[in-house]
Every structure is written in C-alpha cells, then in structure tokens.
Amino acid sequence: MPKVADIQRALEPTWCPGCGNYNMQKALLEVLEESGMDFEDYAMVWGIGCHGNGADFYRAQGFHGLHGRALPLATGIALTNPDLKVIVNMGDGDGYGIGGNHFIHSVRRNIDMVAIYHNNQIYGLTTGQASPTSDQFMQTPSTPGGVVEEPVNPVGVAVAQGATFVARGFAGDVEHLKSLYRQALDHHGFSLVDVYQPCVTWNKVNTFKWFRDRVYKLEELDGYDPTNRTMAFEKSMSTFHELTCAPDECKIPIGVFYREAESFTYQDGLPQLDRPMWKHAEAPRDISKILEAY
Amino acid sequence: MAEHKTLATTGNSVVAEAMRQCKPNVMAAYPITPQTTIVEEFAGFVAKGRTDCEYVTVESEHSAMSACVGASAAGARVMTATSSQGLALMWEELHIAAGMRLPIVMANANRALSAPINIHCDHSDIMGARDTGWVTFFAETAQEAYDNTIMAVRIAEHPDVMLPVMSTLDGFITTHSIDRVDVLDDASVSGFVGEYRPKNPLLNTEAPALHGSFAGLGGPFFEFKRQQREAMESARTVIKQVGDEYAQISGRPFDVIDTWGMDDAETAIVVLGSTAGNARHVARELRAQGEKVGVVKVRVWRPFPYAELAAALKGVKAVAVLDRAESFGAEGGPLFLETRSALYDAEARVPVVGYIYGLGGADVRLELIERVYQDLSDIAAGGVAPGSLVYLGAREEA
C-alpha cells in the first residue's frame, strides 16, 4: 500500500514558511497511509486558493477545479463509483464564499465525501483581502475601514442544515487533526472538517499562538455528547461572534461537534449506484433475428 | 487643456483613480488577480473619505455584477472591476446589464480562462463576453486605461446609448507595470462626466418601475433587442463626440483606431491592447531599413470600427491580424474574423493572415513580430499566404 513518500510528490511546496497548510498536508498524508487505501481507492479534488496549490503536491487521481466549484465537481466524480472515497480540499473564500451555496446543498444532499476546509479567515492567494470567515471589523486591503459583516459560521450552518458529520480542527495540532480525518474518512455521508489554518503572511490576528491560547477539545469536555445535535449547535455558536475577545473570555472548541452513526446518503438513494457505472455497460445485443422478418 | 499631473504608476492604480474622479455611487466587487488592486485602491479611497461611494465586498463576481445591476436599476452610477473567471462568472448578468440598458462601467484586467489554470494575460475572457452587448474598449497603456475609463462614463450614460461599457487593460502587462500617466484634476473630470440623471429608475416613488420582467410569448423581446442594436450603432457617433470633447481637456486626440505608418504602408499588422507597442517598435526598426510597414491598433472593440479599419488598410498589399484569443472551429481569432469582414467591401482583394499569439501570457518577443512582417513581405512580393492559422511562437512549432 502507498506510503507517505509515495503519495507526496517530490516538489517543494509554494506555501509560505510556517503556513498551516504544511501540517494539514502532513496529517492527510499520514492518514492516507494508515488507511491502507490504494491510489485507485480514492480521488482528490481542489478548489482555488493557497490550499489549491496542494493539488500539485499529492500523487493522487483528482481534479483541480475552479474557484468555489470543488463540491459539485467532486459530486460528479463520487456518483460514478460508490466504492470511491472522495476527498475535497477547499479554502474559506472558495468553499464558504463563492461556493457557499454548494456547501449548503452538499450537506443537505448528504453526499458521501470528505470536505476539508483550509480556513485561514483571509484570501491568502490574492494577498490578504477579507474572506467570508474574516472576523467582523477586521481591517484588510479590501476592507481598510473594517469588515462590516459577521463571519460565516460553517460548523453552525452544517449542524443546523442536518449534517451527519461535523468537525473542526486546528492546523497547530496534527495528531488531533489526524483523528478528525480518520473519523471523517470512516463516516458514511458528508463529512465536514473545518480546519483553522493560520495564514502567517496575511492574517496577523488569528495566528498559531492566538489559536493555541483559545482552543480546547470537545472530547475532553465533561458530558459533551457528539450525537446530540442541540448540544452541537450550542457549542457551534459559543464563540463565533466574539473571535477578537481575550483568551480568558472565550475558548474555541475543536473536535467532533456532531456525528450520526447511521446516515442515509445521496448515493444510498440511487439504485443505479449498487455498482460502479462502468459495470452497467452491456454487451451489444444481436438483433439480426428480429430483422429477419423484414 | 485642463490641470493635470504626471505620475509614474500602474494601470490598475490609475483606473482606480479615474473611477474615484468619476464619482460612482455604488461599487460592488470581488478580488481576482490581476484586477484586485483596482478595487483595493478604491477601498482605500472609501476608507479615507476621498469618495462617498458605497462599496460592498460581495461573495462572488456573479453577486458583484448582480449588485451592480440592482444599484444601477435603482438609479445609481455604478462601477466595478473584474478579470478572467470573474468575468466568466458574471456572464448571465452581463446580458442583463445590457438588456436592461444599465450604464454600468467596468474595468477588466484581460486574463486567460481556465482550463488548464492560468493567471496571465490573454483576451479569451473578454472575447467570451463579446456578444453580451457591452461597449468595449481596449487599452494599450495605463494612460489609455485611465482615459477610456473616464470616457466610458459619458458614453454609457449618453441618452442615445444607455449601455454598459467595459474598459479593458492587459493583465499584468498594463495592470501592474509602472508607466507614465497624465492624470487630470478632479474638477475637470467631474465636470466632464457630469451628474448621472437616470431616466426610469425603479426607485421612483412618483412612477414606480419594474425592470426585467417577462417579454416573451409575443411580448416585445425581439424589439428590445433591435433597440439594443440601435443603441450600439448610436454609440459609434457618441464615442467620437465624447472622444473629441475629452481631447479638449486631456490634450490627447482620440479615435476608435490608432494608426502608425499607414499613410504609405504596404503591409500592416492589426492588433488589440498592449502588443501594439511591440508591433510599433518593430515597425519603426523596419521603417529605418526602408520597409514600408504599418500598425493599426483597434481601441474600440464593440461597436467594431469596420469603416475606419477598412479605410486605414486601403491600398496595403498584405495584412496580418494578431489575436490573443481563440475561436476554436472558426477560421481565425475574433479580431481576424472582424478584420476580414471589414475588408470584404474593399475594391481590391487583400490577403489577410491570422496569427494566434500570447495565450496564457506566452511571451510576445520582438522576433515573433519581425517574423510576421517577414511573412507579409513575402506575401506582398507574390508569395503564398500560410494555409492555416499560425500559432506564433508555440514551442512545439519550432
């Protein structure tokens, strides 16, 4: 089975030194190795953004799609083969902004795939403009007067929309992130893994230290039940509108917010997907007997 | 001539400056390379209070143009900027802007369209929007991008036109290079563009108007389109009038095409955008060696200047058209097709050769232009024109 060294292409990544994408790639590579999947068992899809440069850094069957369109593109791939694991990488601008509608509908559809969001709360690739998850009032080159709107709350939206697996990770904790990736790959249904991936170049507010001072793990919380949707929603709302608060004033939960052991996926609803599409192909039928009468 | 100052700055920077001087009421924008710095600079003007424009950072280009359409229909002077995939994502809204006769002004940083992914200059984005009904300018330089943006406002809002106008400049080459630009003073520009007085805004309490409603099933859709064509035809005259008036304050004469060496040229290159500079440079060198060569730069792409181009090319023995965009399955690129069409009524049949160059930012080296003139010289001397379209400088070709 492919090892990390087989899956990782021998290219020097174009990410900035210290970028959160390195740890996200490390975690994913190691989980892919552990999973024992062969190259043909999974496909990877990327959108546009700094994360998308990662398309070149994996040896995987996949597609580097357009800005925002990774999920519908991945849906098309997933619907050709029920046995294929589809892993989608997106950014916050990409997946929650320009492709935000696809996010809601992929959750609603419960399409069986893993959706990993590289959430750095900034447009990194276009050099630092506000993104849909930028903190309210954050000053950026596109919002020198401060962001007016509240950020998208991906975990809250997913939980409210009936998602069957919702997790949040932090790129500063690789072992924890790996456990989220493992669970997401095992889940049957749409698995959201929103990852805080600090952008060391353009986001000088939400840094690694900023997160380290605030994150805590849901699984370490007394009485937290990730099968309780109400509890998950409450936790998803606990910090979202006050990200600029002091570390002792607010804590940011990471971990699995919600999961549903048994879930009915879109693929489950398609009888054609009892086997891969290529197995539907039939041999040409001999109709010469029918034509004999003419 | 009006007051002006000379700046060393980028195309994007002066487009932002021109937009500020034209006093838009609403700008809706989304970042995309290599346009981003236009709206970033504009955002800076808003933050510093140098404009009272309402500026909104929406979640996609589709939303940007939709918001522009809404604001314009409501009676505002509206501007935005985009590029490449952003322009492509706006596509259905581009038709709405033109069909509803909304005088939106947009800058486009010309850039290749995917796939494969590319961020560099070519004209495939703008050519994809060719038939959306926007009056369209090409700039060779930052100066032209500045001038075109200001003229665009007057043309768009002219009662005989009332169409959206796109002012395009070549991605990175013109958007990001430092260039010498003469910038007018604010009062001259605002005096020149004047105030926008919308005719039938939807937010008119005395005569509330519904825009965009169903016009099919025997409704006036067909006639709407005919009027759109009339407006585009009227734009021919209006563009010249506005260009002449603008020349009064800028000191820079304007015409829909720009010619170099065409008085006695035997061969000529027809080109759009920044490559005109490369072509003129080579033409100047060839002239010094006694070659009678010329360059025609097309500044206004829609409405296309057929008569002006035909007049400029009258008497030449061979013409090369450089296209920075493909029209797969057609006989040549979009500019080639228009040029051939413009020459159809010419008294003498002129050989026209199509070249595709610079797709996805492929280098436009001077020796490539020299090769084009050499081809033309061979054809003019009785040689045979290349049978098919030439991909100028493509690596597999050599």
XYZ file of C-alpha atoms in Angstrom:
692
model
C 0.000 0.000 0.000
C 1.246 3.539 -0.734
C 3.353 5.177 1.941
C 3.561 8.908 2.635
C 6.630 9.124 0.419
C 4.660 7.544 -2.433
C 1.674 9.857 -2.084
C 3.712 13.032 -1.620
C 5.215 14.340 -4.810
C 8.847 15.380 -4.692
C 8.078 19.055 -5.153
C 8.930 21.984 -2.923
C 5.558 23.417 -1.888
C 4.931 27.039 -2.815
C 3.351 27.783 0.572
C 4.992 30.389 2.807
C 7.345 29.086 5.508
C 5.213 28.285 8.547
C 1.931 28.086 6.603
C -0.771 25.993 8.246
C -1.149 24.041 5.002
C 2.041 22.077 5.746
C 0.566 20.474 8.853
C -2.727 19.841 7.094
C -0.884 18.054 4.323
C 1.213 16.075 6.797
C -1.892 14.945 8.674
C -3.711 13.934 5.498
C -0.732 12.084 4.035
C -0.233 10.103 7.236
C -3.924 9.219 7.495
C -3.984 8.160 3.835
C -1.028 5.856 4.507
C -2.658 4.427 7.649
C -5.958 3.878 5.846
C -4.384 1.240 3.662
C -6.168 2.629 0.640
C -4.506 2.180 -2.720
C -4.294 5.028 -5.264
C -7.353 3.726 -7.091
C -9.462 3.734 -3.922
C -9.741 7.496 -3.574
C -9.888 10.672 -5.622
C -8.949 14.168 -4.507
C -10.444 17.471 -5.608
C -9.175 21.001 -5.014
C -10.642 24.452 -5.412
C -8.754 27.721 -5.903
C -6.695 29.269 -3.157
C -3.352 28.650 -1.459
C -4.630 25.217 -0.404
C -5.301 24.505 -4.092
C -1.594 24.675 -4.860
C -1.579 21.410 -2.905
C -3.064 19.743 -5.977
C 0.469 19.536 -7.307
C 1.912 18.140 -4.112
C -0.040 14.859 -3.967
C 0.248 11.911 -6.305
C -3.457 11.193 -6.497
C -6.164 10.806 -9.091
C -8.016 14.062 -8.953
C -9.085 17.381 -10.383
C -8.006 20.935 -9.645
C -11.254 22.771 -10.309
C -12.474 26.326 -10.431
C -12.886 28.768 -7.575
C -15.812 27.606 -5.449
C -16.779 24.622 -7.608
C -14.913 21.825 -5.837
C -18.000 20.268 -4.224
C -20.208 19.875 -7.312
C -17.162 18.692 -9.246
C -16.470 16.114 -6.530
C -20.152 15.145 -6.533
C -19.867 14.245 -10.205
C -16.842 12.101 -9.511
C -18.434 10.446 -6.468
C -21.534 9.469 -8.427
C -19.575 7.331 -10.871
C -18.352 4.827 -8.320
C -19.898 4.058 -4.909
C -16.672 2.476 -3.678
C -14.564 5.566 -4.307
C -13.560 7.768 -1.353
C -13.685 11.380 -2.487
C -11.630 13.898 -0.537
C -12.262 17.557 -1.283
C -9.924 20.364 -0.273
C -11.261 23.900 -0.211
C -10.496 27.276 1.283
C -12.788 29.600 3.188
C -13.209 32.088 0.329
C -13.538 29.230 -2.103
C -15.860 26.943 -0.152
C -17.831 29.283 2.121
C -17.963 32.372 -0.115
C -18.134 31.961 -3.858
C -19.115 28.301 -3.460
C -21.214 28.803 -0.345
C -24.416 27.554 -1.948
C -22.711 24.283 -2.869
C -21.725 23.856 0.775
C -25.331 24.047 1.976
C -26.595 21.735 -0.754
C -23.850 19.170 -0.313
C -24.722 18.997 3.385
C -28.427 18.710 2.557
C -27.705 16.025 -0.042
C -25.514 14.142 2.444
C -23.316 13.175 -0.432
C -20.736 10.675 0.780
C -17.419 12.536 0.726
C -14.884 14.225 2.966
C -14.880 18.023 2.740
C -11.774 19.611 4.233
C -11.810 23.390 4.528
C -8.499 25.219 4.893
C -9.950 28.089 6.873
C -7.397 30.877 7.320
C -10.012 33.636 7.561
C -8.381 35.587 4.744
C -7.900 35.490 0.960
C -4.298 34.331 1.049
C -3.643 33.739 -2.649
C -4.850 37.205 -3.704
C -2.736 38.691 -0.900
C -4.793 39.365 2.149
C -8.321 40.568 1.452
C -11.206 39.834 3.824
C -12.830 36.433 3.367
C -16.279 35.203 4.414
C -14.796 33.943 7.680
C -12.769 37.069 8.487
C -13.611 38.480 11.846
C -16.092 41.325 11.910
C -14.320 44.724 11.914
C -11.063 43.152 10.687
C -9.028 45.580 8.597
C -7.712 44.198 5.314
C -6.672 45.742 1.978
C -10.206 45.260 0.629
C -11.783 46.467 3.864
C -9.497 49.212 5.196
C -12.432 50.528 7.193
C -13.061 47.103 8.689
C -15.283 44.178 7.678
C -18.915 45.137 8.124
C -20.485 41.688 8.097
C -20.384 38.881 10.611
C -18.368 35.846 9.560
C -19.909 32.665 8.180
C -20.214 30.054 10.911
C -19.539 26.845 8.953
C -19.964 24.454 11.866
C -23.201 26.103 12.950
C -24.582 26.158 9.405
C -23.719 22.488 8.846
C -25.218 21.362 12.160
C -28.375 23.396 11.541
C -28.684 22.078 7.999
C -28.697 18.480 9.209
C -25.106 17.491 8.502
C -24.210 13.961 9.602
C -20.558 14.589 10.480
C -19.243 17.956 11.604
C -15.767 18.549 12.964
C -13.407 21.437 13.493
C -9.650 21.082 13.631
C -6.621 23.262 14.179
C -3.555 23.049 11.956
C -1.372 23.532 15.032
C -2.378 20.108 16.413
C -1.507 17.445 13.842
C -2.338 14.385 15.981
C -5.795 15.750 16.780
C -6.343 16.677 13.136
C -5.383 13.160 12.083
C -8.027 11.711 14.391
C -10.620 14.009 12.751
C -9.515 12.967 9.257
C -9.686 9.281 10.261
C -13.227 9.640 11.587
C -14.286 11.673 8.556
C -12.953 9.010 6.176
C -14.787 6.316 8.161
C -18.065 8.234 8.174
C -20.739 7.229 5.686
C -22.086 10.586 4.479
C -20.970 14.184 4.044
C -18.108 14.822 6.465
C -17.209 18.420 7.163
C -13.787 19.090 8.623
C -13.342 22.828 9.064
C -9.708 23.466 9.915
C -8.336 26.671 11.377
C -5.212 27.020 9.261
C -3.417 30.224 10.297
C -2.080 32.298 7.403
C 1.259 33.510 8.714
C 1.673 36.111 5.967
C -1.659 37.885 5.621
C -3.630 37.247 8.795
C -1.756 38.821 11.663
C -4.699 38.477 14.053
C -5.639 34.795 14.016
C -2.129 33.389 14.442
C -0.982 29.973 15.708
C -0.448 31.498 19.151
C -3.838 33.165 19.050
C -5.474 29.777 18.494
C -3.240 27.907 20.953
C -4.370 30.318 23.659
C -8.012 29.607 22.915
C -8.667 26.117 21.560
C -9.930 23.268 23.701
C -11.100 19.789 22.759
C -14.751 18.863 22.873
C -13.892 15.262 23.680
C -12.256 16.492 26.893
C -15.368 18.390 27.882
C -17.359 16.724 30.658
C -20.704 15.467 29.421
C -20.287 16.513 25.777
C -22.318 14.206 23.564
C -21.463 14.436 19.843
C -24.683 12.636 18.927
C -26.760 15.457 20.402
C -27.480 17.992 17.653
C -28.765 20.667 20.037
C -25.616 20.459 22.089
C -23.532 20.654 18.901
C -25.411 23.738 17.760
C -24.969 25.422 21.113
C -21.222 24.783 21.002
C -21.003 25.997 17.416
C -22.481 29.320 18.499
C -20.464 29.694 21.669
C -17.643 31.791 20.301
C -18.461 32.758 16.829
C -19.340 36.376 17.184
C -16.560 37.274 19.524
C -13.389 35.984 17.967
C -11.450 39.066 18.966
C -12.076 38.512 22.642
C -9.301 37.844 25.128
C -8.178 34.221 25.676
C -9.711 34.066 29.143
C -13.012 35.433 27.860
C -13.683 32.914 25.119
C -12.491 29.489 24.199
C -12.789 27.874 20.804
C -13.937 24.248 20.742
C -12.290 21.841 18.298
C -13.088 18.196 17.726
C -16.163 16.329 16.522
C -19.220 18.506 17.128
C -21.710 16.052 15.727
C -21.903 12.652 14.093
C -24.673 10.306 13.116
C -23.649 6.668 13.059
C -26.334 5.621 10.596
C -26.968 8.081 7.827
C -28.801 7.872 4.532
C -26.570 9.297 1.826
C -27.436 10.576 -1.610
C -25.644 7.572 -3.044
C -27.895 5.298 -0.940
C -30.861 6.867 -2.694
C -29.672 5.956 -6.174
C -30.381 2.318 -7.121
C -28.001 2.695 -10.070
C -25.143 3.004 -7.600
C -25.380 -0.602 -6.410
C -22.304 -0.986 -8.603
C -19.858 1.337 -10.349
C -21.146 2.946 -13.530
C -18.699 1.075 -15.735
C -20.301 -2.189 -14.655
C -23.595 -1.001 -16.151
C -22.187 -1.311 -19.638
C -23.890 -4.101 -21.537
C -22.647 -6.223 -24.391
C -24.124 -5.278 -27.779
C -27.294 -7.293 -28.468
C -27.664 -9.364 -31.587
C -30.856 -8.155 -33.283
C -30.387 -9.981 -36.577
C -33.162 -12.479 -35.706
C -35.668 -9.669 -35.211
C -34.681 -8.143 -38.536
C -35.072 -11.413 -40.453
C -38.802 -10.804 -40.926
C -38.004 -7.683 -42.976
C -6.305 71.824 -21.575
C -7.240 71.074 -18.014
C -4.928 70.924 -14.994
C -3.008 67.691 -14.815
C -0.147 65.977 -13.068
C 2.224 63.319 -14.379
C 2.506 60.155 -12.334
C 4.686 57.072 -12.540
C 2.201 54.399 -11.600
C 0.428 51.203 -12.613
C -2.559 50.722 -14.877
C -4.660 49.414 -12.010
C -3.792 52.383 -9.843
C -4.889 54.963 -12.430
C -8.061 53.043 -13.231
C -8.943 53.249 -9.524
C -8.087 56.952 -9.612
C -10.263 57.514 -12.699
C -13.132 55.707 -11.003
C -12.821 57.866 -7.897
C -12.796 61.001 -10.046
C -15.967 59.880 -11.846
C -17.798 59.715 -8.504
C -19.687 56.434 -8.631
C -22.435 55.949 -6.052
C -22.008 52.187 -5.689
C -19.191 49.744 -6.288
C -19.659 46.000 -5.718
C -16.528 43.944 -6.115
C -14.750 40.680 -5.533
C -10.968 40.207 -5.664
C -9.399 38.381 -8.596
C -5.856 38.512 -9.922
C -4.741 40.707 -11.673
C -7.613 43.117 -11.091
C -7.566 43.087 -7.286
C -5.521 46.213 -6.740
C -8.092 48.344 -8.596
C -10.780 47.644 -6.025
C -8.261 47.594 -3.182
C -7.128 51.121 -4.037
C -10.729 52.153 -4.391
C -11.497 50.627 -0.976
C -8.700 52.815 0.362
C -10.371 55.930 -1.098
C -13.610 54.923 0.613
C -11.884 54.329 3.952
C -10.073 57.670 3.757
C -13.255 59.506 2.878
C -11.968 60.522 -0.573
C -15.208 59.264 -2.125
C -18.664 58.833 -0.682
C -19.261 55.776 -2.854
C -20.943 52.824 -1.160
C -18.509 49.982 -1.559
C -19.531 46.389 -0.910
C -17.288 43.313 -0.933
C -19.638 40.577 -2.073
C -19.103 36.810 -2.131
C -18.534 36.280 -5.853
C -18.344 38.071 -9.179
C -21.799 36.837 -10.016
C -23.007 38.650 -6.924
C -20.863 41.671 -7.804
C -22.492 42.168 -11.205
C -25.924 41.328 -9.760
C -25.482 44.025 -7.121
C -24.279 46.437 -9.821
C -27.392 45.677 -11.872
C -29.623 46.295 -8.848
C -27.909 49.534 -7.911
C -27.887 50.805 -11.480
C -31.559 49.979 -11.992
C -32.247 51.859 -8.775
C -30.650 54.929 -10.337
C -27.070 54.934 -9.099
C -23.846 55.493 -11.050
C -22.202 52.102 -10.679
C -18.746 50.718 -11.322
C -16.823 47.524 -10.739
C -13.759 45.666 -11.968
C -13.000 42.041 -12.674
C -10.931 39.612 -14.700
C -10.970 36.193 -16.342
C -13.052 33.648 -14.398
C -14.687 36.560 -12.640
C -15.920 37.954 -15.951
C -16.989 34.465 -16.989
C -18.932 34.029 -13.756
C -20.680 37.356 -14.451
C -21.734 36.198 -17.907
C -25.504 35.926 -17.442
C -25.584 39.233 -15.565
C -23.597 40.950 -18.344
C -26.568 40.275 -20.609
C -28.964 41.663 -18.001
C -26.950 44.880 -17.683
C -27.008 45.421 -21.442
C -30.576 44.221 -21.961
C -31.927 46.493 -19.233
C -29.818 49.353 -20.649
C -27.933 49.981 -17.438
C -24.895 52.264 -17.886
C -22.535 50.337 -15.622
C -18.818 50.930 -16.143
C -16.473 48.028 -15.530
C -12.731 47.588 -15.858
C -11.492 44.189 -16.959
C -7.922 43.025 -16.471
C -7.600 40.775 -19.506
C -6.540 37.297 -18.461
C -6.735 33.761 -19.781
C -9.626 31.475 -18.903
C -9.153 28.008 -17.423
C -8.516 25.146 -18.160
C -5.714 24.495 -17.533
C -5.381 27.064 -14.789
C -3.566 30.236 -15.796
C -3.461 33.758 -14.395
C -1.637 35.609 -17.176
C -2.711 37.863 -19.997
C -4.738 36.965 -23.000
C -8.071 38.120 -24.368
C -10.132 34.955 -24.036
C -12.121 36.353 -21.107
C -13.196 39.493 -22.917
C -13.826 37.676 -26.197
C -16.103 35.296 -24.299
C -18.139 38.362 -23.333
C -18.067 39.670 -26.910
C -21.765 39.237 -27.630
C -23.134 40.328 -24.254
C -23.933 43.810 -25.568
C -21.307 45.869 -23.735
C -19.476 48.714 -25.444
C -15.868 47.561 -25.127
C -12.551 49.412 -25.115
C -9.034 48.013 -25.227
C -6.160 49.962 -23.700
C -2.589 49.661 -24.837
C -1.160 51.636 -21.941
C -2.048 52.772 -18.444
C -2.760 56.201 -19.954
C -5.339 54.761 -22.308
C -6.869 52.727 -19.492
C -7.268 55.943 -17.491
C -8.714 57.891 -20.410
C -11.035 55.089 -21.506
C -12.484 54.734 -18.001
C -13.457 58.407 -17.889
C -14.858 58.448 -21.423
C -16.739 55.231 -20.630
C -18.936 57.029 -18.109
C -20.054 59.673 -20.622
C -20.649 57.096 -23.351
C -22.561 54.687 -21.101
C -24.852 57.393 -19.714
C -25.458 59.156 -23.027
C -29.237 59.116 -23.728
C -28.638 57.735 -27.232
C -26.587 54.852 -25.852
C -27.544 53.784 -22.304
C -25.400 50.669 -22.427
C -22.811 49.249 -20.058
C -19.199 49.893 -21.014
C -16.185 47.748 -20.373
C -12.752 49.324 -20.247
C -10.145 46.595 -20.585
C -6.420 46.564 -19.957
C -3.970 43.714 -20.358
C -3.446 41.670 -17.203
C -0.064 42.245 -15.503
C 1.418 43.884 -18.630
C -0.692 47.023 -18.266
C -2.326 46.435 -14.880
C 0.922 46.005 -12.939
C 3.701 47.717 -14.922
C 4.768 51.186 -13.868
C 4.005 53.602 -16.669
C 3.956 57.356 -17.221
C 0.412 58.680 -16.887
C -1.022 62.173 -17.078
C -3.866 62.427 -14.595
C -6.413 65.233 -14.788
C -7.535 67.240 -11.795
C -10.687 66.113 -10.009
C -12.764 69.141 -11.013
C -12.066 68.686 -14.726
C -13.064 65.038 -14.616
C -16.214 65.563 -12.585
C -17.117 68.494 -14.835
C -16.549 66.315 -17.894
C -18.591 63.325 -16.755
C -21.292 65.444 -15.095
C -24.026 64.039 -12.939
C -25.954 60.948 -13.852
C -29.688 61.504 -14.156
C -31.393 58.151 -14.579
C -34.429 58.138 -16.821
C -36.589 55.383 -15.339
C -35.088 54.309 -12.022
C -37.030 51.632 -10.185
C -36.849 53.704 -7.016
C -39.059 56.491 -8.247
C -41.936 56.984 -5.828
C -43.903 59.022 -8.355
C -43.605 56.446 -11.119
C -42.519 53.115 -9.642
C -40.929 50.977 -12.334
C -40.430 47.243 -12.661
C -37.303 46.237 -14.541
C -36.522 42.929 -16.165
C -39.963 41.395 -16.432
C -41.093 38.710 -18.883
C -41.199 39.856 -22.501
C -41.709 36.559 -24.305
C -44.811 34.890 -25.791
C -45.313 37.631 -28.362
C -44.082 40.318 -25.998
C -41.563 42.983 -27.007
C -38.388 40.891 -26.543
C -37.443 40.991 -30.225
C -37.929 44.756 -30.354
C -35.878 45.212 -27.184
C -33.007 43.518 -28.970
C -33.423 45.677 -32.062
C -33.262 48.761 -29.845
C -30.126 47.396 -28.233
C -28.577 47.186 -31.693
C -29.668 50.771 -32.436
C -28.046 51.887 -29.173
C -24.807 50.127 -30.094
C -24.890 51.770 -33.523
C -25.530 55.177 -31.909
C -22.510 54.543 -29.731
C -20.318 54.878 -32.855
C -21.184 58.568 -33.107
C -21.281 59.171 -29.371
C -17.842 57.612 -28.835
C -16.350 60.024 -31.380
C -18.136 63.026 -29.880
C -17.058 62.111 -26.362
C -13.535 61.351 -27.610
C -13.295 64.798 -29.221
C -14.596 66.532 -26.117
C -12.224 64.574 -23.927
C -9.320 65.548 -26.178
C -10.168 69.177 -25.386
C -9.390 68.674 -21.706
C -6.754 65.945 -21.979
C -4.833 67.170 -24.995
C -4.795 63.586 -26.247
C -6.604 63.070 -29.555
C -8.838 60.023 -29.589
C -10.110 57.806 -32.353
C -11.591 54.317 -32.409
C -8.473 53.066 -34.159
C -4.916 54.283 -33.883
C -2.635 54.105 -36.914
C 1.136 54.194 -37.283
C 2.876 54.413 -40.636
C -0.318 53.711 -42.534
C -0.073 56.614 -44.989
C 2.143 54.641 -47.357
C 2.319 51.220 -45.708
C 2.459 48.200 -47.982
C 1.972 45.697 -45.180
C 0.259 46.132 -41.823
C -0.391 44.442 -38.511
C -3.811 44.799 -36.845
C -3.725 44.309 -33.091
C -5.526 44.957 -29.789
C -4.087 46.092 -26.478
C -0.537 46.183 -25.175
C 1.062 44.274 -28.064
C 0.532 47.348 -30.250
C 3.632 48.762 -28.575
C 5.725 45.739 -29.565
C 4.396 45.972 -33.110
C 5.202 49.691 -33.410
C 8.695 49.116 -32.044
C 9.435 46.512 -34.716
C 7.710 48.571 -37.405
C 9.883 51.573 -36.549
C 13.037 49.495 -36.924
C 11.868 48.070 -40.234
C 10.990 51.566 -41.467
C 14.547 52.620 -40.685
C 15.647 49.869 -43.077
C 13.278 51.180 -45.745
C 10.433 48.692 -45.279
C 7.003 50.274 -45.742
C 5.229 48.748 -42.789
C 2.420 49.976 -40.556
C 0.381 49.169 -37.451
C -3.328 49.562 -36.778
C -4.403 49.369 -33.166
C -8.095 48.828 -32.551
C -9.109 50.827 -29.472
C -12.854 50.232 -29.550
C -13.788 46.590 -29.956
C -17.564 46.978 -29.682
C -19.004 48.630 -31.694
C -16.321 47.378 -34.091
C -14.860 50.129 -36.319
C -15.349 48.417 -39.690
C -15.323 51.574 -41.836
C -12.333 53.112 -40.081
C -10.327 49.898 -40.288
C -11.149 49.390 -43.963
C -10.090 52.975 -44.718
C -6.837 52.569 -42.807
C -5.975 49.355 -44.637
C -6.840 50.704 -48.084
C -4.036 50.084 -50.525
C -1.964 47.681 -48.427
C -0.762 44.515 -50.095
C -0.994 42.146 -47.137
C -2.451 42.327 -43.628
C -1.618 40.281 -40.521
C -4.085 40.099 -37.649
C -2.725 39.202 -34.214
C -5.289 37.551 -31.962
C -4.693 36.928 -28.287
C -7.756 34.692 -28.089
C -9.040 31.638 -29.901
C -12.326 31.000 -31.590
C -11.996 27.265 -31.939
C -13.512 25.971 -35.124
C -13.592 29.398 -36.762
C -11.156 30.413 -39.462
C -9.205 32.579 -37.071
C -9.357 34.551 -33.868
C -12.108 37.123 -33.221
C -10.107 40.117 -34.484
C -9.162 38.202 -37.632
C -12.813 37.476 -38.363
C -13.788 41.128 -37.911
C -10.877 42.397 -39.993
C -11.702 40.090 -42.870
C -15.302 41.197 -42.630
C -14.253 44.869 -42.669
C -12.245 44.272 -45.851
C -14.975 42.400 -47.713
C -16.199 45.527 -49.479
C -12.706 46.731 -50.382
C -12.136 47.313 -54.103
C -9.049 45.141 -54.208
C -8.848 41.782 -52.503
C -6.175 41.894 -49.803
C -4.586 38.771 -48.333
C -5.302 38.646 -44.565
C -3.285 36.286 -42.418
C -4.329 35.249 -38.912
C -1.925 34.666 -36.061
C -2.735 33.445 -32.574
C -0.180 34.691 -30.063
C 0.467 35.102 -26.355
C -2.262 32.810 -24.978
C -1.990 32.458 -21.216
C 0.766 35.055 -21.116
C 3.066 33.326 -23.618
C 5.902 35.738 -24.435
C 5.405 38.184 -27.283
C 9.008 38.513 -28.378
C 10.042 41.119 -30.935
C 11.434 38.464 -33.281
C 7.940 36.976 -33.483
C 6.594 40.299 -34.737
C 9.546 40.516 -37.127
C 8.574 37.101 -38.438
C 5.034 38.322 -39.060
C 6.305 41.288 -41.083
C 8.621 38.947 -42.977
C 5.650 36.692 -43.829
C 3.720 39.754 -45.004
C 6.629 40.968 -47.084
C 6.836 37.527 -48.756
C 3.116 37.536 -49.460
C 3.216 41.094 -50.820
C 6.035 40.029 -53.133
C 3.810 37.342 -54.580
C 4.461 34.529 -52.120
C 1.777 32.234 -50.806
C -0.051 33.061 -47.564
C 0.125 30.397 -44.831
C -2.736 27.994 -45.451
C -3.883 27.862 -41.871
C -3.769 29.856 -38.714
C -0.285 30.276 -37.244
C 0.329 29.773 -33.524
C 3.049 32.380 -33.225
C 5.953 31.104 -31.147
C 4.263 27.960 -29.795
C 7.082 25.735 -28.554
C 6.090 22.583 -30.426
C 6.013 24.607 -33.639
C 9.761 25.312 -33.842
